[in-house]
CSV table of C-alpha atoms in Angstrom, one decimal:
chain,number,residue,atom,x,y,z
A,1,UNK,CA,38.5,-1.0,-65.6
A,2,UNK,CA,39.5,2.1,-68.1
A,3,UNK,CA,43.1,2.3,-68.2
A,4,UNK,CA,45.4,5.5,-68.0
A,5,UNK,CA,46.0,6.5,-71.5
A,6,UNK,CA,49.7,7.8,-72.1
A,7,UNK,CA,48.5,10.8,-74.7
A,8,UNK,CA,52.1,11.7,-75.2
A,9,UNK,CA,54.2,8.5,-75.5
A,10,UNK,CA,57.7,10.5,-75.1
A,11,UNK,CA,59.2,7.7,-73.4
A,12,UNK,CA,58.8,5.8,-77.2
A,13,UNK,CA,60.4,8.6,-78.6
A,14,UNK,CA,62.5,5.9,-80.3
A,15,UNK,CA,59.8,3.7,-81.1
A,16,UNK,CA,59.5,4.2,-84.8
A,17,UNK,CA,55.8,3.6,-86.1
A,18,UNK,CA,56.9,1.8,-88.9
A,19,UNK,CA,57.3,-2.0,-88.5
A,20,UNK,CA,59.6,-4.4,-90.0
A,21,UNK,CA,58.5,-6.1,-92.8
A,22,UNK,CA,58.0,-9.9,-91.2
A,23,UNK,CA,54.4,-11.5,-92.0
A,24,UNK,CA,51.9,-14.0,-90.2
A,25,UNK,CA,53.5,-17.2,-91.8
A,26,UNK,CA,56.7,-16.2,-91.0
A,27,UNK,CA,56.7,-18.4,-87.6
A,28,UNK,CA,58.8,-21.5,-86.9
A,29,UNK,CA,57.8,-24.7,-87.3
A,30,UNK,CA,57.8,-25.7,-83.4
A,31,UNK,CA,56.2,-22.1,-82.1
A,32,UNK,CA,59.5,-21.6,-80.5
A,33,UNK,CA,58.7,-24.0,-77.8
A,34,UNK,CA,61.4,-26.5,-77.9
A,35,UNK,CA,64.3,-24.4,-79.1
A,36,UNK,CA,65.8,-21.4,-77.6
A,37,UNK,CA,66.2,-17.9,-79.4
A,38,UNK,CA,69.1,-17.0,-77.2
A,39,UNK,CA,72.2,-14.8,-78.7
A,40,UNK,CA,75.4,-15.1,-78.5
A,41,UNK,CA,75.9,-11.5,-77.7
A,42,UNK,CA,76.5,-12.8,-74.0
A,43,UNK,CA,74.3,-10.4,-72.3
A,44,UNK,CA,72.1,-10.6,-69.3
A,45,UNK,CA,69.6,-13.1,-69.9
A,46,UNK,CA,65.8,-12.3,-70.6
A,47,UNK,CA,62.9,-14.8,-70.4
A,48,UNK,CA,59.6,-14.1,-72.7
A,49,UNK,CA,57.3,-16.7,-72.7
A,50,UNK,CA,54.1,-16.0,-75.3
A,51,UNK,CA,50.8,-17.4,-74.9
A,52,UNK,CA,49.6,-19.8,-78.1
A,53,UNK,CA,49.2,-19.4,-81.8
A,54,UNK,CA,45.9,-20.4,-82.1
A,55,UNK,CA,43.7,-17.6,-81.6
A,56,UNK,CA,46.1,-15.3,-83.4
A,57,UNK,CA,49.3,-15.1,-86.0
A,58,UNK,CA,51.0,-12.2,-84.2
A,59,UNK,CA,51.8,-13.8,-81.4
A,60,UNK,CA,54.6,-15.8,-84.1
A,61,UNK,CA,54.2,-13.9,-86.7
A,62,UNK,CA,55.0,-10.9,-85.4
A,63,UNK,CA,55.6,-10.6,-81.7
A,64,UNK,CA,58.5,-13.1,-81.8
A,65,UNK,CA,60.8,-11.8,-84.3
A,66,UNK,CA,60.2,-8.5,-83.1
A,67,UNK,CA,60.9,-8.9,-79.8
A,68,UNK,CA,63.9,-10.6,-80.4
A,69,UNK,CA,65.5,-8.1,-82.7
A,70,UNK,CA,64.5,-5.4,-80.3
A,71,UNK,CA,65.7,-6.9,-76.6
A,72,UNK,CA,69.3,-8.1,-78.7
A,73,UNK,CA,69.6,-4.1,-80.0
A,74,UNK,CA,69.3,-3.5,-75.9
A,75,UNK,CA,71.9,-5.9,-75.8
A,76,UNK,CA,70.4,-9.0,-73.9
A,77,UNK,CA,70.3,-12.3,-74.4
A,78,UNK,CA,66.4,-13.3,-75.0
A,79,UNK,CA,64.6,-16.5,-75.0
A,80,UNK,CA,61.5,-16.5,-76.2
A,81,UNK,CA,59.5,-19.5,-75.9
A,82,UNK,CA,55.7,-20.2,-76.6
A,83,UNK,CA,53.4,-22.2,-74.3
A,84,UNK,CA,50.8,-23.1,-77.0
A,85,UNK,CA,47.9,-22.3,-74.9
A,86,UNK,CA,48.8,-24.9,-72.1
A,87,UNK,CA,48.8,-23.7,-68.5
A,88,UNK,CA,51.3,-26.4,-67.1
A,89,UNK,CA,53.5,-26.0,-70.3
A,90,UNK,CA,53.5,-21.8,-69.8
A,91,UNK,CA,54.7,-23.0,-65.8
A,92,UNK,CA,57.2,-25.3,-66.7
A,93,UNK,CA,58.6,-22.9,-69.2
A,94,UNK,CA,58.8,-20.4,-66.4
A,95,UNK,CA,60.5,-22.2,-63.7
A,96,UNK,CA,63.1,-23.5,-66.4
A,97,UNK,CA,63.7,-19.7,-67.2
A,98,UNK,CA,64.0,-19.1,-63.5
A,99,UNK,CA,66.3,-22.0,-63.1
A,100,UNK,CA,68.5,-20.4,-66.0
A,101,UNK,CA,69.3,-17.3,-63.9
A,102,UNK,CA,67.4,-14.5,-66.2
A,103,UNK,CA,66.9,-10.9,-64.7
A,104,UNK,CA,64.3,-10.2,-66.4
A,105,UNK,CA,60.9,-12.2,-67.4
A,106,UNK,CA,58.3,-11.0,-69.6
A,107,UNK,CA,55.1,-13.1,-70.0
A,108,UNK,CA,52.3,-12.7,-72.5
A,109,UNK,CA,49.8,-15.4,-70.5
A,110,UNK,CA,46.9,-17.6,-71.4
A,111,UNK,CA,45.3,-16.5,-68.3
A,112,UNK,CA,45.6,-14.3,-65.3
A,113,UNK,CA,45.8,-17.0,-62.6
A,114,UNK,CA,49.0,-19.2,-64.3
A,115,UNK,CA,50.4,-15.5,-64.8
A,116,UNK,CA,49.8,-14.2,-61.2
A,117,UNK,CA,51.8,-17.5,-60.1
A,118,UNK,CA,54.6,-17.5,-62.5
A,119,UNK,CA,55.5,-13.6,-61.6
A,120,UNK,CA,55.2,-14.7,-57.8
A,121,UNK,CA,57.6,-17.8,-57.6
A,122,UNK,CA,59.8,-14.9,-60.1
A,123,UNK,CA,60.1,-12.4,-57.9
A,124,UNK,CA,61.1,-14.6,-54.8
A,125,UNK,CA,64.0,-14.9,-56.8
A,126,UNK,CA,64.7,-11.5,-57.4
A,127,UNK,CA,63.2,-11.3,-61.3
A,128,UNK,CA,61.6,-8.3,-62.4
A,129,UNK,CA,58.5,-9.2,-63.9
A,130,UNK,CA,56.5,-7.4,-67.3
A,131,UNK,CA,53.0,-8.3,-68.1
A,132,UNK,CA,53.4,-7.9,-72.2
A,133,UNK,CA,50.1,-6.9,-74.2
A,134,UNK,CA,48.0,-8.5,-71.0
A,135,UNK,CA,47.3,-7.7,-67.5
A,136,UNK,CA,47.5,-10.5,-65.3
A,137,UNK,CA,44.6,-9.5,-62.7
A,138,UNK,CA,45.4,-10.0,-58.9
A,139,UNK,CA,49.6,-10.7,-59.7
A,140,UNK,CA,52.1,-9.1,-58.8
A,141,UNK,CA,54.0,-8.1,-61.8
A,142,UNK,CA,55.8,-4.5,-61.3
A,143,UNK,CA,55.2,-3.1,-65.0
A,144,UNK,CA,52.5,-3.7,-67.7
A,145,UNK,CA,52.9,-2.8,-71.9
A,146,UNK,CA,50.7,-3.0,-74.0
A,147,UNK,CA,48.3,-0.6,-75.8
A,148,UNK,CA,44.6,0.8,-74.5
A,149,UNK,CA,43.0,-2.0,-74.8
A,150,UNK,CA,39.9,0.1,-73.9
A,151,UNK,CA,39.9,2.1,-77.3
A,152,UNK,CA,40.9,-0.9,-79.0
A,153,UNK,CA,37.2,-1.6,-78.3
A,154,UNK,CA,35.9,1.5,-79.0
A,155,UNK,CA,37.5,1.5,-82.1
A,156,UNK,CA,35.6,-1.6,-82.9
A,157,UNK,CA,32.5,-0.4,-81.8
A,158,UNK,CA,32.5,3.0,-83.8
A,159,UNK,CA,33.6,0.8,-86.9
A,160,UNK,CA,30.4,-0.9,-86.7
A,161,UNK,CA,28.0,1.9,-85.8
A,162,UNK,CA,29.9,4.2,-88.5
A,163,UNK,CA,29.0,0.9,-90.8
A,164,UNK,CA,25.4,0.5,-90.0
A,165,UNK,CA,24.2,4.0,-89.8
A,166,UNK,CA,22.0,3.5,-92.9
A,167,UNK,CA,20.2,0.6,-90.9
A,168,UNK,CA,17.3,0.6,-90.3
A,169,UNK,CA,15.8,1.0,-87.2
A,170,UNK,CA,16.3,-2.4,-84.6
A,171,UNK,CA,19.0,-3.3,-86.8
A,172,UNK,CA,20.0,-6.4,-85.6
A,173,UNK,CA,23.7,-7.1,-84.0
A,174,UNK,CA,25.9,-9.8,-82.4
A,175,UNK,CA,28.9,-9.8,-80.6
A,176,UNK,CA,31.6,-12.7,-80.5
A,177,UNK,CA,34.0,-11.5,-78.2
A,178,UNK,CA,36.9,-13.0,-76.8
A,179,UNK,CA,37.9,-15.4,-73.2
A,180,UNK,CA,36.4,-14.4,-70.6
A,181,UNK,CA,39.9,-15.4,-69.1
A,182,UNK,CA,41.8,-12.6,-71.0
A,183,UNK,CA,42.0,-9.1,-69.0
A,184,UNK,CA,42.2,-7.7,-73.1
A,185,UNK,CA,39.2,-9.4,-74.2
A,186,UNK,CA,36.8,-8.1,-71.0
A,187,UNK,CA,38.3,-4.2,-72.0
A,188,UNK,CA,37.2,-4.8,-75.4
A,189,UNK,CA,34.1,-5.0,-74.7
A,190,UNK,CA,34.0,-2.2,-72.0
A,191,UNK,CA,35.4,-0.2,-75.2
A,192,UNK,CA,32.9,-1.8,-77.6
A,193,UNK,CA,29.7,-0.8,-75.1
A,194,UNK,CA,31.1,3.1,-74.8
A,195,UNK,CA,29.7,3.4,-78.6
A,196,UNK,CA,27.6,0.4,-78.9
A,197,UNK,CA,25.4,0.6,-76.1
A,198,UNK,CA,23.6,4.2,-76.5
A,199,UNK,CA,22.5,2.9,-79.8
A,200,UNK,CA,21.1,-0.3,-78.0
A,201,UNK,CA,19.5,1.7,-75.2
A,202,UNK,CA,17.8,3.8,-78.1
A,203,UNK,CA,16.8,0.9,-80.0
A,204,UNK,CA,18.9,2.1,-83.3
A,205,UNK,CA,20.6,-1.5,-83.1
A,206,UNK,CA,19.2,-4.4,-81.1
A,207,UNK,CA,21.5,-6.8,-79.4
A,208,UNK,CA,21.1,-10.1,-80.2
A,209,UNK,CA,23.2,-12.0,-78.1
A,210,UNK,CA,27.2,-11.3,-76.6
A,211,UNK,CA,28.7,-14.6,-76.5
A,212,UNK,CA,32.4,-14.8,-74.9
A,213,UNK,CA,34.4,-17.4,-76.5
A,214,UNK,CA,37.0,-19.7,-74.3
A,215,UNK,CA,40.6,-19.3,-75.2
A,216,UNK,CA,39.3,-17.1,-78.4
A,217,UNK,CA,38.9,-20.5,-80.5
A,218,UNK,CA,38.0,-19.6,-83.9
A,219,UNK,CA,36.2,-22.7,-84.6
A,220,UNK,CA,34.1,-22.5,-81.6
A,221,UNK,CA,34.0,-19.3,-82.4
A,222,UNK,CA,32.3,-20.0,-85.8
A,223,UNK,CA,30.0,-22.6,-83.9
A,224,UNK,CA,28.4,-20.3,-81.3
A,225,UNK,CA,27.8,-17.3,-83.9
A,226,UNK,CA,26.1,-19.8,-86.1
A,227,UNK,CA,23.8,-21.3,-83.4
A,228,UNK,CA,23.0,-17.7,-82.4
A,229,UNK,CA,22.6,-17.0,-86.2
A,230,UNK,CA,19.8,-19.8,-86.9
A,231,UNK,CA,18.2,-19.4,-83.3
A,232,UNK,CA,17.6,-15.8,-84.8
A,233,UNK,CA,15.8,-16.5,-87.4
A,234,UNK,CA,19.0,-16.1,-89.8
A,235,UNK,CA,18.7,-12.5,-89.1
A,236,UNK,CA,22.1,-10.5,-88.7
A,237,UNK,CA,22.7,-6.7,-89.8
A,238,UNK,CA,26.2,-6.3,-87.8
A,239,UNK,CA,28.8,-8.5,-85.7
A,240,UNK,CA,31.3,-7.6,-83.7
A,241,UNK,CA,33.8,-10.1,-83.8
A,242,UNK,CA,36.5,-9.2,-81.5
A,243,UNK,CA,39.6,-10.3,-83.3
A,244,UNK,CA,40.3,-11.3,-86.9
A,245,UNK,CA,40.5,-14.6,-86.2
A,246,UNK,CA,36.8,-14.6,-85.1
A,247,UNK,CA,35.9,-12.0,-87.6
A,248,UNK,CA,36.8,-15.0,-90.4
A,249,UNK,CA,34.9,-17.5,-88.6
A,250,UNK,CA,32.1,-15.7,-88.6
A,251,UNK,CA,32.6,-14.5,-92.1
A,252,UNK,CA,32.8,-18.3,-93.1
A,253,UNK,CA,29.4,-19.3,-91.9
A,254,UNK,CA,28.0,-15.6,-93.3
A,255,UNK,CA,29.4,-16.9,-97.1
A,256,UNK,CA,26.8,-20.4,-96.2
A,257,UNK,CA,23.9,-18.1,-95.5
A,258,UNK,CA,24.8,-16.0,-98.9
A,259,UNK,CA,24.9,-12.6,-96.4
A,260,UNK,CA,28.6,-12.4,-96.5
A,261,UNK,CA,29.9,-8.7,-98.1
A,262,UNK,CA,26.2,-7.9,-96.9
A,263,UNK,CA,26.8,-7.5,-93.3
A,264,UNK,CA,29.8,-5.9,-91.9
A,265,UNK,CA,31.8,-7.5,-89.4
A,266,UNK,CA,34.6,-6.2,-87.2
A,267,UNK,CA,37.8,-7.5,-86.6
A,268,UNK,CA,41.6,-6.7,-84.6
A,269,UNK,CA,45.3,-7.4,-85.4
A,270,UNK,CA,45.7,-6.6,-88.7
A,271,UNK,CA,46.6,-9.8,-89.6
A,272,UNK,CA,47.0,-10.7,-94.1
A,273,UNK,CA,43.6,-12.6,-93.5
A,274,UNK,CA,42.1,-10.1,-91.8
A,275,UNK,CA,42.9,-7.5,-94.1
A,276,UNK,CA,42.3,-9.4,-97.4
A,277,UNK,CA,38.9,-9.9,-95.6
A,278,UNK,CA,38.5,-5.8,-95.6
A,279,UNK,CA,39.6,-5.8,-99.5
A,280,UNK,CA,37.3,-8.2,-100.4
A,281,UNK,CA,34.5,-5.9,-98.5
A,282,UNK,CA,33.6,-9.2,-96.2
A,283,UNK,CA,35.7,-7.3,-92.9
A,284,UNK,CA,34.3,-3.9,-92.4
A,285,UNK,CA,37.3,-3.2,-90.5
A,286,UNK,CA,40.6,-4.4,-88.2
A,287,UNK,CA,42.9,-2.8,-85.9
A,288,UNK,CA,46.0,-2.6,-86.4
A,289,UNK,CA,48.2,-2.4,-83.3
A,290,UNK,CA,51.8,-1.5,-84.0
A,291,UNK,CA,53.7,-4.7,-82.5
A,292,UNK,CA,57.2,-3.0,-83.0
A,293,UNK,CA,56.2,-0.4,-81.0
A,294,UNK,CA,55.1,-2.8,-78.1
A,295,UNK,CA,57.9,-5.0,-78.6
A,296,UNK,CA,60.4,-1.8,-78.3
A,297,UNK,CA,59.1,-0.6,-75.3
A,298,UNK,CA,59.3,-4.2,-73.5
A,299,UNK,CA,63.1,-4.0,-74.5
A,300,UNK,CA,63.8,-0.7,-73.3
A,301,UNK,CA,62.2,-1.6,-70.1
A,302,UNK,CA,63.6,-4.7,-69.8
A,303,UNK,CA,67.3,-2.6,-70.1
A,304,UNK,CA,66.5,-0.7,-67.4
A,305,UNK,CA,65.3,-3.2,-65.0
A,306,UNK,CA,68.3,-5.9,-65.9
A,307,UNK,CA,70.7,-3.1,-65.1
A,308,UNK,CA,68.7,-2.6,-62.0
A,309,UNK,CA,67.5,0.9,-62.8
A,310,UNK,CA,64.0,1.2,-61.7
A,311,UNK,CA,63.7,5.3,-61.9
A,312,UNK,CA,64.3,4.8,-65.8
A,313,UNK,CA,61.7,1.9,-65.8
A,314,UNK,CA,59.0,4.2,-63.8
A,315,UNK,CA,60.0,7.0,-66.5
A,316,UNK,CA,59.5,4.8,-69.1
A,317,UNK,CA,56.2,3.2,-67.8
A,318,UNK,CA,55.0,6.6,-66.6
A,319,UNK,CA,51.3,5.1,-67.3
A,320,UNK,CA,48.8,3.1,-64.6
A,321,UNK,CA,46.6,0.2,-65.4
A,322,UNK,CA,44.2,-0.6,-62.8
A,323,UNK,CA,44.5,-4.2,-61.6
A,324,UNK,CA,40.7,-4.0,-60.5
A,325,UNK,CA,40.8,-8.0,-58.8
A,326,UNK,CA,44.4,-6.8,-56.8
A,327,UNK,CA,43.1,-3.6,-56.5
A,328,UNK,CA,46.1,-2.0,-57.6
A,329,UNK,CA,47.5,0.0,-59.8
A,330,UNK,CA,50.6,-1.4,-62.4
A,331,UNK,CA,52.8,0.9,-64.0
A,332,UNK,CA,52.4,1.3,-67.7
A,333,UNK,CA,53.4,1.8,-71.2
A,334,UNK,CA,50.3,2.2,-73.2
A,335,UNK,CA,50.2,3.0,-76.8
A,336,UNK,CA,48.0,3.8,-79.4
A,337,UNK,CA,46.0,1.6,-82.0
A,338,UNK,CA,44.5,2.7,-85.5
A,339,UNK,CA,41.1,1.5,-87.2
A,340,UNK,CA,41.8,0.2,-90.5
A,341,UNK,CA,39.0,0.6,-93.3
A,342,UNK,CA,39.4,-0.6,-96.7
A,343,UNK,CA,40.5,2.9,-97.6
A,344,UNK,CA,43.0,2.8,-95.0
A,345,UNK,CA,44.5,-0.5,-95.7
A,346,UNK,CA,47.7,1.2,-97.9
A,347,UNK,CA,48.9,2.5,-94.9
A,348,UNK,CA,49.5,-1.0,-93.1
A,349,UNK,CA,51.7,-2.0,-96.1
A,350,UNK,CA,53.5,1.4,-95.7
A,351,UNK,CA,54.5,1.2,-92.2
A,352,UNK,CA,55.3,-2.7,-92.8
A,353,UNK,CA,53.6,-4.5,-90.6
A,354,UNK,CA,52.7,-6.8,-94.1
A,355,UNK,CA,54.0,-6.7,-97.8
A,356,UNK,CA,51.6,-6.0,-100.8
A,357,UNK,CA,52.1,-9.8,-101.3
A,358,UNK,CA,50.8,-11.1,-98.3
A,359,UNK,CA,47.1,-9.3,-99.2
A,360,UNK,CA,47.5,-8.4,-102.9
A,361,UNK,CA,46.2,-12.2,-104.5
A,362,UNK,CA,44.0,-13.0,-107.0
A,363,UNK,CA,40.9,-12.1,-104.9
A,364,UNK,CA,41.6,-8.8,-103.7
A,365,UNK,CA,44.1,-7.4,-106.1
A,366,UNK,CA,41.6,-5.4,-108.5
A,367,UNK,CA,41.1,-3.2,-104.6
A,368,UNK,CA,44.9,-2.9,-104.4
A,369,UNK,CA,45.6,-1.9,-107.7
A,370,UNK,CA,42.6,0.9,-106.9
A,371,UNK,CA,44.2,2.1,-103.6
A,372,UNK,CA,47.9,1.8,-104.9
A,373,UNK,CA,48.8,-1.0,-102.8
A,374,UNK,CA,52.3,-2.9,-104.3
């Protein structure tokens, strides 16, 4: 299921690394599901339709805003709506964008089956389709952006084996990953078990359990890792916790047990939580994906397509993603994450993705003052 890594992203020449400074509570009151971000710059029309806000804050945080400023600098007319996790709302969404006469749709979907049927009744009427940040498996949808989703994962793994090499021997780990309906989460985890699994086969780290969690729910999230926790015995030396949404659930019930700061935990997104969690020394680390960057390269190709210029979409998505239920492969633009340690936190603030503010308060702002975070 490894994807096609572009090493050269010369198609996101203009993609600058640096983000625009617009944090995780930044996001309107409704989730953008009632009220349209269209523009009145009167150009073609462009449907996105985002997943939820539960699991994550990027998804209004940051994805939003940052698609919208980018697909308006391409000069089209975006609205971006959110489907808050429900299937039926995420199709009715869809057909009302279809009925609105958009060129273009770009969905970001809860799952893979209400995606593969929104790009199908699309494309009957002529609308380009882009899977953004996740593959719908067995659809139909022409391109695919997003990063490699498969180092994601082995990001996470080698943050936790770099973080437990001093354990001893059968160190014990577990792993709270994310739906098993998400394309993303099951690539994290093939990412995760590149690193992870040699040291499990040698019997450097024992696997305690790999639990999957539905619709990445934090609180469930929370549940299932303390149940597997106390089962246990209480004993945990490591968890990989696939986002940072899970990473602070786990880290909650870690602080009831007395073992947070004592047991490092992984994490992905980046988000002011997460990375107050890694200054505090309760995260080990996060990921930090640059959203602009994503959200650039969706407007560019959604340019080319609305004009109806498909060479400069294939040059653009010069990538492949291998739809392994279609048995397919989607044309993609695939870009590159960072792991973020607490030593490396400075340079999240630098690029801004978050200001000093969100992550500099009273808890964590002896470590910002020490890295020169303001």
């Amino acid at each position: 299921m490894r994807s096609k890594s572009l090493a050269s992203i010369a198609v996101t020449a203009g993609l600058a690394l640096a983000v625009t400074a617009c944090g995780a509570n930044t996001s309107s009151g409704n989730g953008g599901t009632s009220n349209s971000n269209s523009g009145s710059s009167g150009g073609t029309k462009v449907g996105v339709i985002l997943p939820e806000t539960a699991s994550s804050a990027r998804w209004e945080g940051f994805d939003k805003p940052l698609l919208d400023a980018a697909l308006k600098k391409e000069g089209l007319d975006p609205d971006i709506q959110n489907a808050q996790g429900d299937v039926q709302k995420f199709s009715t969404l869809a057909d009302g964008m279809i009925n609105a006469g958009v060129k273009v749709l770009i969905i970001a979907t809860p799952n893979s089956e209400v995606g593969a049927s929104v790009a199908k009744k699309a494309q009957a009427q002529g609308i380009q389709v882009i899977d953004y940040d996740r593959l719908n498996l067995n659809g139909s949808s022409s391109y695919y952006v997003s990063f490699d989703n498969v180092k994601v994962g082995e990001l996470q793994g080698q943050g936790l084996a770099d973080a437990m090499k001093a354990s001893p021997q059968g160190a014990n780990v577990i792993e709270i990953e994310g739906s098993p309906t998400d394309n993303n989460a099951t690539l994290f985890h093939e990412g995760q078990q590149k690193v992870l699994k040699p040291l499990y086969d040698s019997g450097k780290l024992k696997l305690v359990q790999s639990q999957p969690i539905d619709n990445w729910d934090n609180q469930k999230g929370g549940q299932v890792f303390e149940q597997i926790l106390t089962s246990n015995g209480g004993k945990v030396d490591g968890v990989v916790a696939a986002n940072d949404g899970l990473a602070g659930a786990v880290i909650t019930i870690l602080k009831k047990v007395g073992l947070n700061g004592k047991v490092p935990v992984t994490g992905q997104d980046a988000t002011p939580d997460g990375l107050q969690a890694v200054l505090r020394g309760e995260q080990y680390m996060t990921v930090f994906k640059p959203i602009k960057d994503e959200a650039e390269a969706a407007a560019k190709l959604a340019a080319a397509l609305a004009k109806g210029d498909t060479a400069a979409a294939d040059a653009l998505a010069s990538g492949t993603t291998k739809d392994t239920k279609g048995n397919r492969d989607v044309k993609s633009v695939l870009l590159t994450a960072q792991l973020i340690t607490k030593d490396k936190v400075k340079s999240v603030v630098d690029a801004g993705f978050v200001k000093a503010s969100e992550i500099c308060v009273a808890a964590t702002q002896a470590a910002c003052t020490e890295l020169g975070i303001k």
